[in-house]
Amino acid sequence: MRGMPSDPATPAAHPATQTGTPPRHVAILGAGIEGLCSALELLRAGHRVTLLDPGIPGGEQAASYGNAGWFSSMSVLPPSAPGLWRKVPGFLADPLGPLAISWSHLPRALPWLLRYLAAGSTEAKLLSIAQSLRPLLQDSPVLHAALAREAGVPELVEQRGLMHAYASRAAFEAEAMAWRIRRQVGVEWREVEEAELRASEPHLTPDYRFAVLVEEAGRCLDPGAYVGALFALAQRNGAAFRQVAARGLRIESGRLRGVALADGSALECDAAVIAAGLRSAPLAAQAGDRVPLQGERGYHVMLLGTQLGPQRSMQLSGAKMVVNAMREGLRAAGQVEIAGPDAPPNWKRAEILRDHLLRAFPDLPNPFPAERVKFWMGQRPSTPDGMPCLGPSRATPDVIHAFGHGHVGMVGGPRTGRIVAQLLSGQAPEIPIAPFAAARFR
């Protein structure tokens, strides 16, 4: 890939020092995985950083906390696919399906949904998206491992591969187009036949008879603790933190002068990174870019205090969910729910994940003790084409977009941070970022 670093585990160089660009005071609007990776790389480059977020980084309110814990460098395809439009009536009719659309939210979400369906309407479009995402996600497990070591939590990141389990080889072959595209952009995998699957995953139900193992991929054993450790590292390295949301940008004559805060105060700075999840769209609009951003509500269930799950993290194709054995227990994550940002959680969707999990691993107690079951719901900040907004804003190069990663937020964090630091230090980004420009939505 053009511009890919020769050693992805090596921290980004100090571009501000190398190019002579004066150090800047950068406000990072949002302290999730994208914001924290950006903060660490900007600090490494010699800039001054202030993190702004209304919540505590790594806390349960954050999307980074609740994700499946996959560093899935093979996740190069958007959720949409050719022919998906035919299933929309079913999505509306079944509020508990793996993808559900709220009737009450449909009028507001319809423009986004039409773009979403169009983005994956042909194989050629999917290949184009995959070619764009692959450099952003490639080597993510190695980059995360380097960050975890630096943060003092190397045990939270593993690179033992991720498995996709299927009921049969025929079920795998039904997804041939997706895997063909992955191979075209450089993703490799190993087939796992039934005998090997039984031996390597003794707790998995025999209903799954075939799998593929992507050995380059990795996982996180506690996403909340990992994000919290990156936050602590950023503070040790000199980042300031204010627990308040950014409300607006003060741009004068094409230059950023400061950020207005929700508490009525202001922060003077000469650069900003928009990485505020769902709150990013109105901030981006102030910087000249209208980005269609929709919350894809996702759920997880934690079965606390048990390790009777997979030896490797896996996606169960029949259940459309990811299963990951973590430090605190077994997590199953998945579901896509298109609903209003203030709509109450539908915990039946989390109960479905729990029930799938108990069926997939019959050695688990069933029913599982209710006091050891924990449900969670959060919002994936998603663009219609499944790609982030990453690059300078229309109004000023002082404001960098780094949001809208959707399903690839955790895996895309490290290289996003490197690119942000390069842009604000006057360096060319290490991978092509033109496909991620907000201008694609004009």
CSV table of C-alpha atoms in Angstrom, one decimal:
chain,number,residue,atom,x,y,z
A,1,MET,CA,0.0,0.0,0.0
A,2,ARG,CA,1.3,3.5,-0.8
A,3,GLY,CA,2.8,5.2,2.2
A,4,MET,CA,2.3,2.3,4.6
A,5,PRO,CA,4.9,2.4,7.4
A,6,SER,CA,7.6,-0.2,7.2
A,7,ASP,CA,7.3,-1.1,10.9
A,8,PRO,CA,3.7,-0.6,12.1
A,9,ALA,CA,4.6,-1.2,15.7
A,10,THR,CA,7.0,1.8,15.8
A,11,PRO,CA,5.3,4.9,17.2
A,12,ALA,CA,4.8,7.8,14.9
A,13,ALA,CA,7.8,10.0,14.5
A,14,HIS,CA,7.8,13.6,15.8
A,15,PRO,CA,6.4,15.3,12.7
A,16,ALA,CA,6.3,18.8,14.3
A,17,THR,CA,10.0,18.5,15.0
A,18,GLN,CA,10.9,17.0,11.7
A,19,THR,CA,9.1,19.5,9.5
A,20,GLY,CA,9.7,22.6,11.6
A,21,THR,CA,5.9,23.1,12.1
A,22,PRO,CA,5.5,25.0,15.4
A,23,PRO,CA,3.8,23.0,18.2
A,24,ARG,CA,0.1,23.7,18.4
A,25,HIS,CA,-2.6,23.7,21.1
A,26,VAL,CA,-5.0,21.1,19.9
A,27,ALA,CA,-8.4,20.6,21.4
A,28,ILE,CA,-9.7,17.1,21.0
A,29,LEU,CA,-13.5,17.0,21.0
A,30,GLY,CA,-14.2,13.5,22.4
A,31,ALA,CA,-12.1,11.1,24.4
A,32,GLY,CA,-13.1,7.8,22.9
A,33,ILE,CA,-10.7,5.5,21.1
A,34,GLU,CA,-10.2,7.9,18.1
A,35,GLY,CA,-9.7,10.9,20.4
A,36,LEU,CA,-7.3,9.2,22.7
A,37,CYS,CA,-5.2,7.7,19.9
A,38,SER,CA,-5.1,11.2,18.3
A,39,ALA,CA,-4.1,12.7,21.6
A,40,LEU,CA,-1.2,10.2,22.1
A,41,GLU,CA,0.2,10.8,18.6
A,42,LEU,CA,-0.1,14.6,18.9
A,43,LEU,CA,1.7,14.5,22.2
A,44,ARG,CA,4.4,12.3,20.7
A,45,ALA,CA,4.7,14.9,17.9
A,46,GLY,CA,5.3,17.7,20.4
A,47,HIS,CA,1.9,19.4,20.4
A,48,ARG,CA,-0.1,20.6,23.4
A,49,VAL,CA,-3.4,18.7,23.9
A,50,THR,CA,-6.6,19.3,25.8
A,51,LEU,CA,-9.2,16.5,25.8
A,52,LEU,CA,-12.9,17.5,26.1
A,53,ASP,CA,-15.6,15.0,26.9
A,54,PRO,CA,-18.7,15.1,29.1
A,55,GLY,CA,-18.0,11.5,30.3
A,56,ILE,CA,-15.1,9.7,31.8
A,57,PRO,CA,-13.0,8.0,29.1
A,58,GLY,CA,-13.5,4.3,29.1
A,59,GLY,CA,-16.8,4.6,31.1
A,60,GLU,CA,-19.9,2.7,30.4
A,61,GLN,CA,-21.5,5.6,28.6
A,62,ALA,CA,-18.9,5.3,25.7
A,63,ALA,CA,-19.2,3.2,22.6
A,64,SER,CA,-15.5,2.2,23.1
A,65,TYR,CA,-16.6,0.5,26.4
A,66,GLY,CA,-19.3,-1.7,24.9
A,67,ASN,CA,-17.9,-3.0,21.7
A,68,ALA,CA,-17.1,-6.6,21.0
A,69,GLY,CA,-13.4,-6.2,21.6
A,70,TRP,CA,-12.4,-7.2,18.1
A,71,PHE,CA,-9.4,-5.8,16.3
A,72,SER,CA,-10.9,-7.1,13.1
A,73,SER,CA,-8.5,-5.9,10.4
A,74,MET,CA,-10.7,-7.9,8.0
A,75,SER,CA,-13.7,-5.7,8.6
A,76,VAL,CA,-13.4,-3.9,5.3
A,77,LEU,CA,-17.0,-4.2,4.1
A,78,PRO,CA,-19.9,-1.9,5.0
A,79,PRO,CA,-23.0,-3.4,6.7
A,80,SER,CA,-25.0,-2.9,3.5
A,81,ALA,CA,-24.9,-5.4,0.6
A,82,PRO,CA,-26.4,-5.9,-2.8
A,83,GLY,CA,-30.2,-6.7,-2.6
A,84,LEU,CA,-30.5,-5.6,1.0
A,85,TRP,CA,-33.3,-3.2,0.0
A,86,ARG,CA,-35.6,-6.3,-0.5
A,87,LYS,CA,-35.3,-7.0,3.3
A,88,VAL,CA,-36.3,-3.6,4.5
A,89,PRO,CA,-40.0,-4.5,5.0
A,90,GLY,CA,-38.8,-7.3,7.2
A,91,PHE,CA,-36.6,-5.0,9.2
A,92,LEU,CA,-39.6,-2.8,9.8
A,93,ALA,CA,-41.9,-5.7,10.7
A,94,ASP,CA,-39.5,-7.5,13.1
A,95,PRO,CA,-38.4,-5.2,16.0
A,96,LEU,CA,-36.2,-8.0,17.3
A,97,GLY,CA,-34.3,-9.0,14.2
A,98,PRO,CA,-30.5,-8.6,13.8
A,99,LEU,CA,-31.2,-5.3,12.0
A,100,ALA,CA,-34.3,-3.5,13.1
A,101,ILE,CA,-35.7,-0.1,12.1
A,102,SER,CA,-38.1,1.9,14.3
A,103,TRP,CA,-41.2,3.0,12.6
A,104,SER,CA,-41.3,6.2,14.5
A,105,HIS,CA,-37.7,7.1,13.5
A,106,LEU,CA,-38.1,6.0,9.9
A,107,PRO,CA,-39.0,9.5,8.4
A,108,ARG,CA,-35.9,11.0,10.0
A,109,ALA,CA,-33.6,8.2,9.1
A,110,LEU,CA,-34.9,7.6,5.6
A,111,PRO,CA,-32.3,9.8,3.7
A,112,TRP,CA,-29.5,8.1,5.6
A,113,LEU,CA,-31.0,4.7,4.9
A,114,LEU,CA,-31.3,5.4,1.2
A,115,ARG,CA,-27.6,6.3,1.1
A,116,TYR,CA,-26.8,3.2,3.2
A,117,LEU,CA,-28.6,0.9,0.7
A,118,ALA,CA,-26.9,2.6,-2.3
A,119,ALA,CA,-23.4,2.3,-0.8
A,120,GLY,CA,-23.5,-1.5,-0.9
A,121,SER,CA,-25.7,-2.0,-3.9
A,122,THR,CA,-23.1,-3.5,-6.2
A,123,GLU,CA,-20.0,-5.6,-5.8
A,124,ALA,CA,-17.9,-2.9,-7.4
A,125,LYS,CA,-19.0,-0.4,-4.8
A,126,LEU,CA,-18.1,-2.9,-2.0
A,127,LEU,CA,-14.7,-3.5,-3.5
A,128,SER,CA,-14.0,0.3,-3.6
A,129,ILE,CA,-14.9,0.7,0.0
A,130,ALA,CA,-12.8,-2.3,1.0
A,131,GLN,CA,-9.8,-0.9,-0.9
A,132,SER,CA,-10.2,2.3,1.0
A,133,LEU,CA,-10.7,0.8,4.5
A,134,ARG,CA,-8.0,-1.9,4.2
A,135,PRO,CA,-5.0,0.5,4.8
A,136,LEU,CA,-6.7,2.1,7.7
A,137,LEU,CA,-7.3,-1.2,9.5
A,138,GLN,CA,-4.3,-3.3,8.4
A,139,ASP,CA,-1.8,-4.0,11.2
A,140,SER,CA,-4.3,-2.7,13.8
A,141,PRO,CA,-3.6,-5.5,16.3
A,142,VAL,CA,0.1,-4.8,16.1
A,143,LEU,CA,-0.5,-1.0,16.6
A,144,HIS,CA,-2.8,-1.7,19.5
A,145,ALA,CA,-0.3,-4.1,21.1
A,146,ALA,CA,2.3,-1.3,21.0
A,147,LEU,CA,-0.1,1.2,22.6
A,148,ALA,CA,-1.1,-1.4,25.3
A,149,ARG,CA,2.6,-1.9,26.2
A,150,GLU,CA,3.2,1.8,26.4
A,151,ALA,CA,0.1,2.2,28.6
A,152,GLY,CA,1.3,-0.6,30.9
A,153,VAL,CA,-1.5,-3.1,30.1
A,154,PRO,CA,0.0,-5.4,27.5
A,155,GLU,CA,-2.1,-8.3,28.8
A,156,LEU,CA,-5.3,-6.6,27.5
A,157,VAL,CA,-4.4,-7.1,23.8
A,158,GLU,CA,-3.9,-10.5,22.1
A,159,GLN,CA,-3.2,-11.5,18.5
A,160,ARG,CA,-4.3,-15.1,18.2
A,161,GLY,CA,-6.6,-14.7,15.3
A,162,LEU,CA,-10.4,-14.3,15.0
A,163,MET,CA,-12.7,-17.0,13.8
A,164,HIS,CA,-16.0,-17.0,11.8
A,165,ALA,CA,-18.0,-20.1,12.5
A,166,TYR,CA,-20.6,-21.5,10.2
A,167,ALA,CA,-23.2,-24.3,10.3
A,168,SER,CA,-21.6,-25.8,7.2
A,169,ARG,CA,-19.3,-25.1,4.3
A,170,ALA,CA,-22.3,-24.2,2.2
A,171,ALA,CA,-23.2,-21.5,4.7
A,172,PHE,CA,-19.7,-20.1,4.3
A,173,GLU,CA,-20.0,-20.3,0.5
A,174,ALA,CA,-23.2,-18.3,0.6
A,175,GLU,CA,-21.0,-15.4,1.7
A,176,ALA,CA,-18.6,-16.0,-1.1
A,177,MET,CA,-18.7,-12.4,-2.4
A,178,ALA,CA,-17.7,-10.9,0.9
A,179,TRP,CA,-14.8,-13.2,1.3
A,180,ARG,CA,-13.7,-12.8,-2.3
A,181,ILE,CA,-13.5,-9.1,-1.8
A,182,ARG,CA,-11.6,-9.5,1.4
A,183,ARG,CA,-9.1,-11.7,-0.4
A,184,GLN,CA,-8.8,-9.1,-3.2
A,185,VAL,CA,-7.6,-6.5,-0.8
A,186,GLY,CA,-5.1,-8.7,0.9
A,187,VAL,CA,-7.0,-10.5,3.8
A,188,GLU,CA,-6.0,-14.1,4.2
A,189,TRP,CA,-7.6,-16.9,6.2
A,190,ARG,CA,-7.3,-20.5,7.0
A,191,GLU,CA,-10.2,-23.0,6.7
A,192,VAL,CA,-11.1,-25.0,9.8
A,193,GLU,CA,-12.9,-28.3,9.1
A,194,GLU,CA,-15.3,-29.9,11.6
A,195,ALA,CA,-12.8,-32.2,13.3
A,196,GLU,CA,-10.4,-29.4,14.0
A,197,LEU,CA,-13.2,-27.1,15.1
A,198,ARG,CA,-14.4,-29.7,17.6
A,199,ALA,CA,-10.9,-30.2,19.0
A,200,SER,CA,-10.1,-26.5,19.2
A,201,GLU,CA,-13.5,-25.4,20.5
A,202,PRO,CA,-14.8,-28.1,22.8
A,203,HIS,CA,-17.5,-26.0,24.3
A,204,LEU,CA,-19.1,-24.9,21.0
A,205,THR,CA,-22.3,-26.6,20.0
A,206,PRO,CA,-21.9,-29.2,17.2
A,207,ASP,CA,-24.4,-27.2,15.2
A,208,TYR,CA,-21.3,-25.3,13.9
A,209,ARG,CA,-19.3,-27.6,11.5
A,210,PHE,CA,-17.0,-25.2,9.6
A,211,ALA,CA,-15.0,-22.1,10.3
A,212,VAL,CA,-12.4,-19.7,8.8
A,213,LEU,CA,-9.6,-18.3,10.9
A,214,VAL,CA,-8.1,-14.9,10.1
A,215,GLU,CA,-4.8,-15.1,11.9
A,216,GLU,CA,-3.7,-11.5,11.4
A,217,ALA,CA,-6.6,-10.2,13.6
A,218,GLY,CA,-6.7,-9.7,17.4
A,219,ARG,CA,-8.8,-8.9,20.3
A,220,CYS,CA,-9.1,-6.9,23.5
A,221,LEU,CA,-9.8,-8.5,26.9
A,222,ASP,CA,-11.4,-5.4,28.5
A,223,PRO,CA,-12.2,-2.5,26.1
A,224,GLY,CA,-13.3,-0.2,28.9
A,225,ALA,CA,-10.1,-0.8,31.0
A,226,TYR,CA,-7.9,-0.5,27.9
A,227,VAL,CA,-9.4,2.9,26.9
A,228,GLY,CA,-9.1,4.0,30.5
A,229,ALA,CA,-5.4,3.0,30.4
A,230,LEU,CA,-4.8,5.0,27.2
A,231,PHE,CA,-6.5,8.0,28.9
A,232,ALA,CA,-4.2,7.7,31.9
A,233,LEU,CA,-1.2,7.4,29.5
A,234,ALA,CA,-2.3,10.6,27.7
A,235,GLN,CA,-2.5,12.4,31.0
A,236,ARG,CA,0.9,11.2,32.1
A,237,ASN,CA,2.3,12.4,28.8
A,238,GLY,CA,0.9,15.9,29.4
A,239,ALA,CA,-2.7,16.0,28.1
A,240,ALA,CA,-5.1,18.2,30.0
A,241,PHE,CA,-8.7,17.0,30.4
A,242,ARG,CA,-11.9,18.9,30.9
A,243,GLN,CA,-15.1,17.0,31.6
A,244,VAL,CA,-17.3,19.1,29.4
A,245,ALA,CA,-18.8,18.8,25.9
A,246,ALA,CA,-17.7,21.0,23.1
A,247,ARG,CA,-20.6,23.2,21.9
A,248,GLY,CA,-19.1,25.1,19.0
A,249,LEU,CA,-16.1,26.3,17.0
A,250,ARG,CA,-14.9,29.9,16.7
A,251,ILE,CA,-13.5,30.2,13.2
A,252,GLU,CA,-12.3,33.6,12.0
A,253,SER,CA,-10.8,34.4,8.6
A,254,GLY,CA,-10.3,30.7,7.9
A,255,ARG,CA,-8.5,30.0,11.1
A,256,LEU,CA,-9.6,28.3,14.3
A,257,ARG,CA,-9.5,30.6,17.4
A,258,GLY,CA,-11.2,28.5,20.0
A,259,VAL,CA,-13.9,26.1,21.1
A,260,ALA,CA,-17.1,27.1,22.9
A,261,LEU,CA,-18.0,24.7,25.8
A,262,ALA,CA,-21.3,23.5,27.1
A,263,ASP,CA,-20.7,25.1,30.5
A,264,GLY,CA,-20.6,28.6,28.9
A,265,SER,CA,-16.8,28.9,29.0
A,266,ALA,CA,-14.4,28.8,26.0
A,267,LEU,CA,-11.1,27.2,25.3
A,268,GLU,CA,-8.5,29.1,23.3
A,269,CYS,CA,-6.7,26.8,20.8
A,270,ASP,CA,-5.4,26.9,17.3
A,271,ALA,CA,-6.4,23.4,16.1
A,272,ALA,CA,-9.2,20.9,16.9
A,273,VAL,CA,-10.0,17.3,16.2
A,274,ILE,CA,-13.7,16.3,16.0
A,275,ALA,CA,-14.0,12.8,17.5
A,276,ALA,CA,-17.2,13.2,19.5
A,277,GLY,CA,-19.2,10.2,18.3
A,278,LEU,CA,-22.8,11.1,17.5
A,279,ARG,CA,-22.2,14.7,18.7
A,280,SER,CA,-19.7,15.2,15.8
A,281,ALA,CA,-22.2,16.0,13.1
A,282,PRO,CA,-23.3,19.5,14.4
A,283,LEU,CA,-19.7,20.3,15.1
A,284,ALA,CA,-18.6,19.3,11.6
A,285,ALA,CA,-21.4,21.5,10.2
A,286,GLN,CA,-19.9,24.5,11.9
A,287,ALA,CA,-16.7,23.6,10.1
A,288,GLY,CA,-18.4,23.6,6.8
A,289,ASP,CA,-19.2,19.9,6.3
A,290,ARG,CA,-22.7,18.4,6.6
A,291,VAL,CA,-22.2,14.7,7.3
A,292,PRO,CA,-25.1,12.2,7.5
A,293,LEU,CA,-24.4,10.5,10.8
A,294,GLN,CA,-26.8,8.0,12.3
A,295,GLY,CA,-26.6,6.1,15.6
A,296,GLU,CA,-26.6,2.4,15.0
A,297,ARG,CA,-27.6,1.1,18.4
A,298,GLY,CA,-25.8,-2.0,19.4
A,299,TYR,CA,-26.2,-4.3,22.4
A,300,HIS,CA,-24.0,-6.6,24.4
A,301,VAL,CA,-24.5,-9.2,27.1
A,302,MET,CA,-21.9,-10.1,29.7
A,303,LEU,CA,-22.1,-13.5,31.5
A,304,LEU,CA,-19.9,-12.6,34.5
A,305,GLY,CA,-17.5,-15.0,36.1
A,306,THR,CA,-17.4,-17.7,33.5
A,307,GLN,CA,-14.8,-18.7,30.9
A,308,LEU,CA,-16.9,-21.6,29.4
A,309,GLY,CA,-16.8,-20.1,25.9
A,310,PRO,CA,-14.6,-20.0,22.9
A,311,GLN,CA,-10.9,-20.5,23.1
A,312,ARG,CA,-10.6,-17.9,20.3
A,313,SER,CA,-13.0,-15.0,19.8
A,314,MET,CA,-15.5,-15.9,17.1
A,315,GLN,CA,-18.4,-14.6,15.1
A,316,LEU,CA,-21.3,-17.0,15.0
A,317,SER,CA,-22.8,-16.6,11.5
A,318,GLY,CA,-26.2,-18.1,12.4
A,319,ALA,CA,-26.7,-15.7,15.3
A,320,LYS,CA,-25.0,-12.7,13.7
A,321,MET,CA,-23.1,-11.9,16.8
A,322,VAL,CA,-19.5,-11.8,18.1
A,323,VAL,CA,-18.5,-13.9,21.2
A,324,ASN,CA,-15.4,-12.9,23.1
A,325,ALA,CA,-14.1,-14.3,26.4
A,326,MET,CA,-12.9,-11.3,28.4
A,327,ARG,CA,-11.4,-10.8,31.8
A,328,GLU,CA,-14.7,-10.4,33.6
A,329,GLY,CA,-16.6,-13.1,31.7
A,330,LEU,CA,-18.1,-14.0,28.3
A,331,ARG,CA,-19.4,-11.2,26.1
A,332,ALA,CA,-21.7,-11.5,23.1
A,333,ALA,CA,-22.2,-8.4,21.0
A,334,GLY,CA,-24.2,-7.5,18.0
A,335,GLN,CA,-27.5,-6.3,16.7
A,336,VAL,CA,-28.2,-3.1,14.7
A,337,GLU,CA,-31.1,-1.0,15.7
A,338,ILE,CA,-32.0,2.2,13.8
A,339,ALA,CA,-33.9,4.3,16.3
A,340,GLY,CA,-34.0,7.8,17.8
A,341,PRO,CA,-31.0,8.8,19.9
A,342,ASP,CA,-33.3,9.3,23.0
A,343,ALA,CA,-35.4,6.2,22.5
A,344,PRO,CA,-35.2,3.8,25.5
A,345,PRO,CA,-33.2,0.6,25.1
A,346,ASN,CA,-35.1,-2.5,24.0
A,347,TRP,CA,-33.5,-5.0,26.4
A,348,LYS,CA,-35.3,-7.9,24.6
A,349,ARG,CA,-32.6,-7.5,22.0
A,350,ALA,CA,-29.9,-8.1,24.6
A,351,GLU,CA,-31.9,-11.1,25.9
A,352,ILE,CA,-31.8,-12.5,22.4
A,353,LEU,CA,-28.0,-12.3,22.5
A,354,ARG,CA,-27.9,-14.1,25.8
A,355,ASP,CA,-30.2,-16.9,24.6
A,356,HIS,CA,-28.1,-17.3,21.4
A,357,LEU,CA,-25.0,-17.5,23.6
A,358,LEU,CA,-26.5,-20.2,25.9
A,359,ARG,CA,-27.5,-22.3,22.9
A,360,ALA,CA,-24.1,-21.9,21.2
A,361,PHE,CA,-22.2,-23.0,24.3
A,362,PRO,CA,-24.4,-25.7,26.0
A,363,ASP,CA,-21.9,-26.3,28.8
A,364,LEU,CA,-23.0,-22.9,30.3
A,365,PRO,CA,-25.6,-23.0,33.1
A,366,ASN,CA,-29.0,-22.5,31.5
A,367,PRO,CA,-30.7,-20.5,32.9
A,368,PHE,CA,-27.6,-18.5,33.7
A,369,PRO,CA,-27.8,-16.8,37.1
A,370,ALA,CA,-29.6,-13.5,36.6
A,371,GLU,CA,-27.3,-11.7,39.1
A,372,ARG,CA,-24.3,-12.5,36.8
A,373,VAL,CA,-25.9,-11.2,33.6
A,374,LYS,CA,-25.2,-7.7,32.5
A,375,PHE,CA,-26.8,-5.9,29.6
A,376,TRP,CA,-25.5,-2.8,27.7
A,377,MET,CA,-26.6,-0.6,24.8
A,378,GLY,CA,-24.7,2.0,23.0
A,379,GLN,CA,-24.6,4.1,19.8
A,380,ARG,CA,-22.2,3.4,16.9
A,381,PRO,CA,-21.7,6.8,15.1
A,382,SER,CA,-22.2,5.6,11.5
A,383,THR,CA,-22.0,7.1,8.1
A,384,PRO,CA,-24.1,5.5,5.3
A,385,ASP,CA,-21.1,4.0,3.5
A,386,GLY,CA,-19.4,2.5,6.6
A,387,MET,CA,-16.3,4.7,6.2
A,388,PRO,CA,-15.2,7.4,8.7
A,389,CYS,CA,-14.8,11.1,8.0
A,390,LEU,CA,-11.1,11.6,8.3
A,391,GLY,CA,-9.3,14.6,7.1
A,392,PRO,CA,-9.4,18.4,7.1
A,393,SER,CA,-12.7,20.3,7.3
A,394,ARG,CA,-14.0,22.5,4.5
A,395,ALA,CA,-13.8,25.7,6.6
A,396,THR,CA,-10.2,25.4,7.8
A,397,PRO,CA,-7.3,22.9,7.9
A,398,ASP,CA,-7.1,23.7,11.6
A,399,VAL,CA,-10.1,21.4,12.2
A,400,ILE,CA,-9.6,17.7,11.5
A,401,HIS,CA,-12.5,15.3,11.2
A,402,ALA,CA,-11.9,11.9,12.9
A,403,PHE,CA,-15.4,10.5,13.5
A,404,GLY,CA,-18.1,8.3,12.0
A,405,HIS,CA,-16.1,5.0,12.2
A,406,GLY,CA,-19.3,3.0,12.8
A,407,HIS,CA,-18.4,-0.7,13.1
A,408,VAL,CA,-14.6,-0.1,12.8
A,409,GLY,CA,-14.1,2.4,15.6
A,410,MET,CA,-11.9,0.3,17.8
A,411,VAL,CA,-9.9,-1.3,15.1
A,412,GLY,CA,-9.4,2.0,13.2
A,413,GLY,CA,-8.3,4.0,16.2
A,414,PRO,CA,-4.5,3.7,16.1
A,415,ARG,CA,-4.0,4.6,12.5
A,416,THR,CA,-6.6,7.4,12.7
A,417,GLY,CA,-4.5,8.9,15.5
A,418,ARG,CA,-1.4,8.8,13.4
A,419,ILE,CA,-3.1,10.4,10.5
A,420,VAL,CA,-4.5,13.2,12.7
A,421,ALA,CA,-1.0,14.0,14.1
A,422,GLN,CA,0.5,14.0,10.6
A,423,LEU,CA,-2.1,16.3,9.2
A,424,LEU,CA,-1.8,18.8,12.1
A,425,SER,CA,2.0,18.7,11.8
A,426,GLY,CA,2.2,19.5,8.1
A,427,GLN,CA,3.1,16.0,7.0
A,428,ALA,CA,1.4,13.9,4.3
A,429,PRO,CA,-0.8,11.1,5.8
A,430,GLU,CA,0.8,7.7,5.7
A,431,ILE,CA,-2.1,6.2,3.7
A,432,PRO,CA,-4.5,7.6,1.1
A,433,ILE,CA,-7.4,9.5,2.9
A,434,ALA,CA,-9.2,11.1,0.0
A,435,PRO,CA,-12.0,8.4,0.2
A,436,PHE,CA,-12.7,9.5,3.8
A,437,ALA,CA,-13.2,13.2,3.0
A,438,ALA,CA,-16.5,14.7,4.2
A,439,ALA,CA,-16.9,16.2,0.7
A,440,ARG,CA,-18.1,12.8,-0.5
A,441,PHE,CA,-21.5,13.7,1.1
A,442,ARG,CA,-22.0,17.0,-0.6
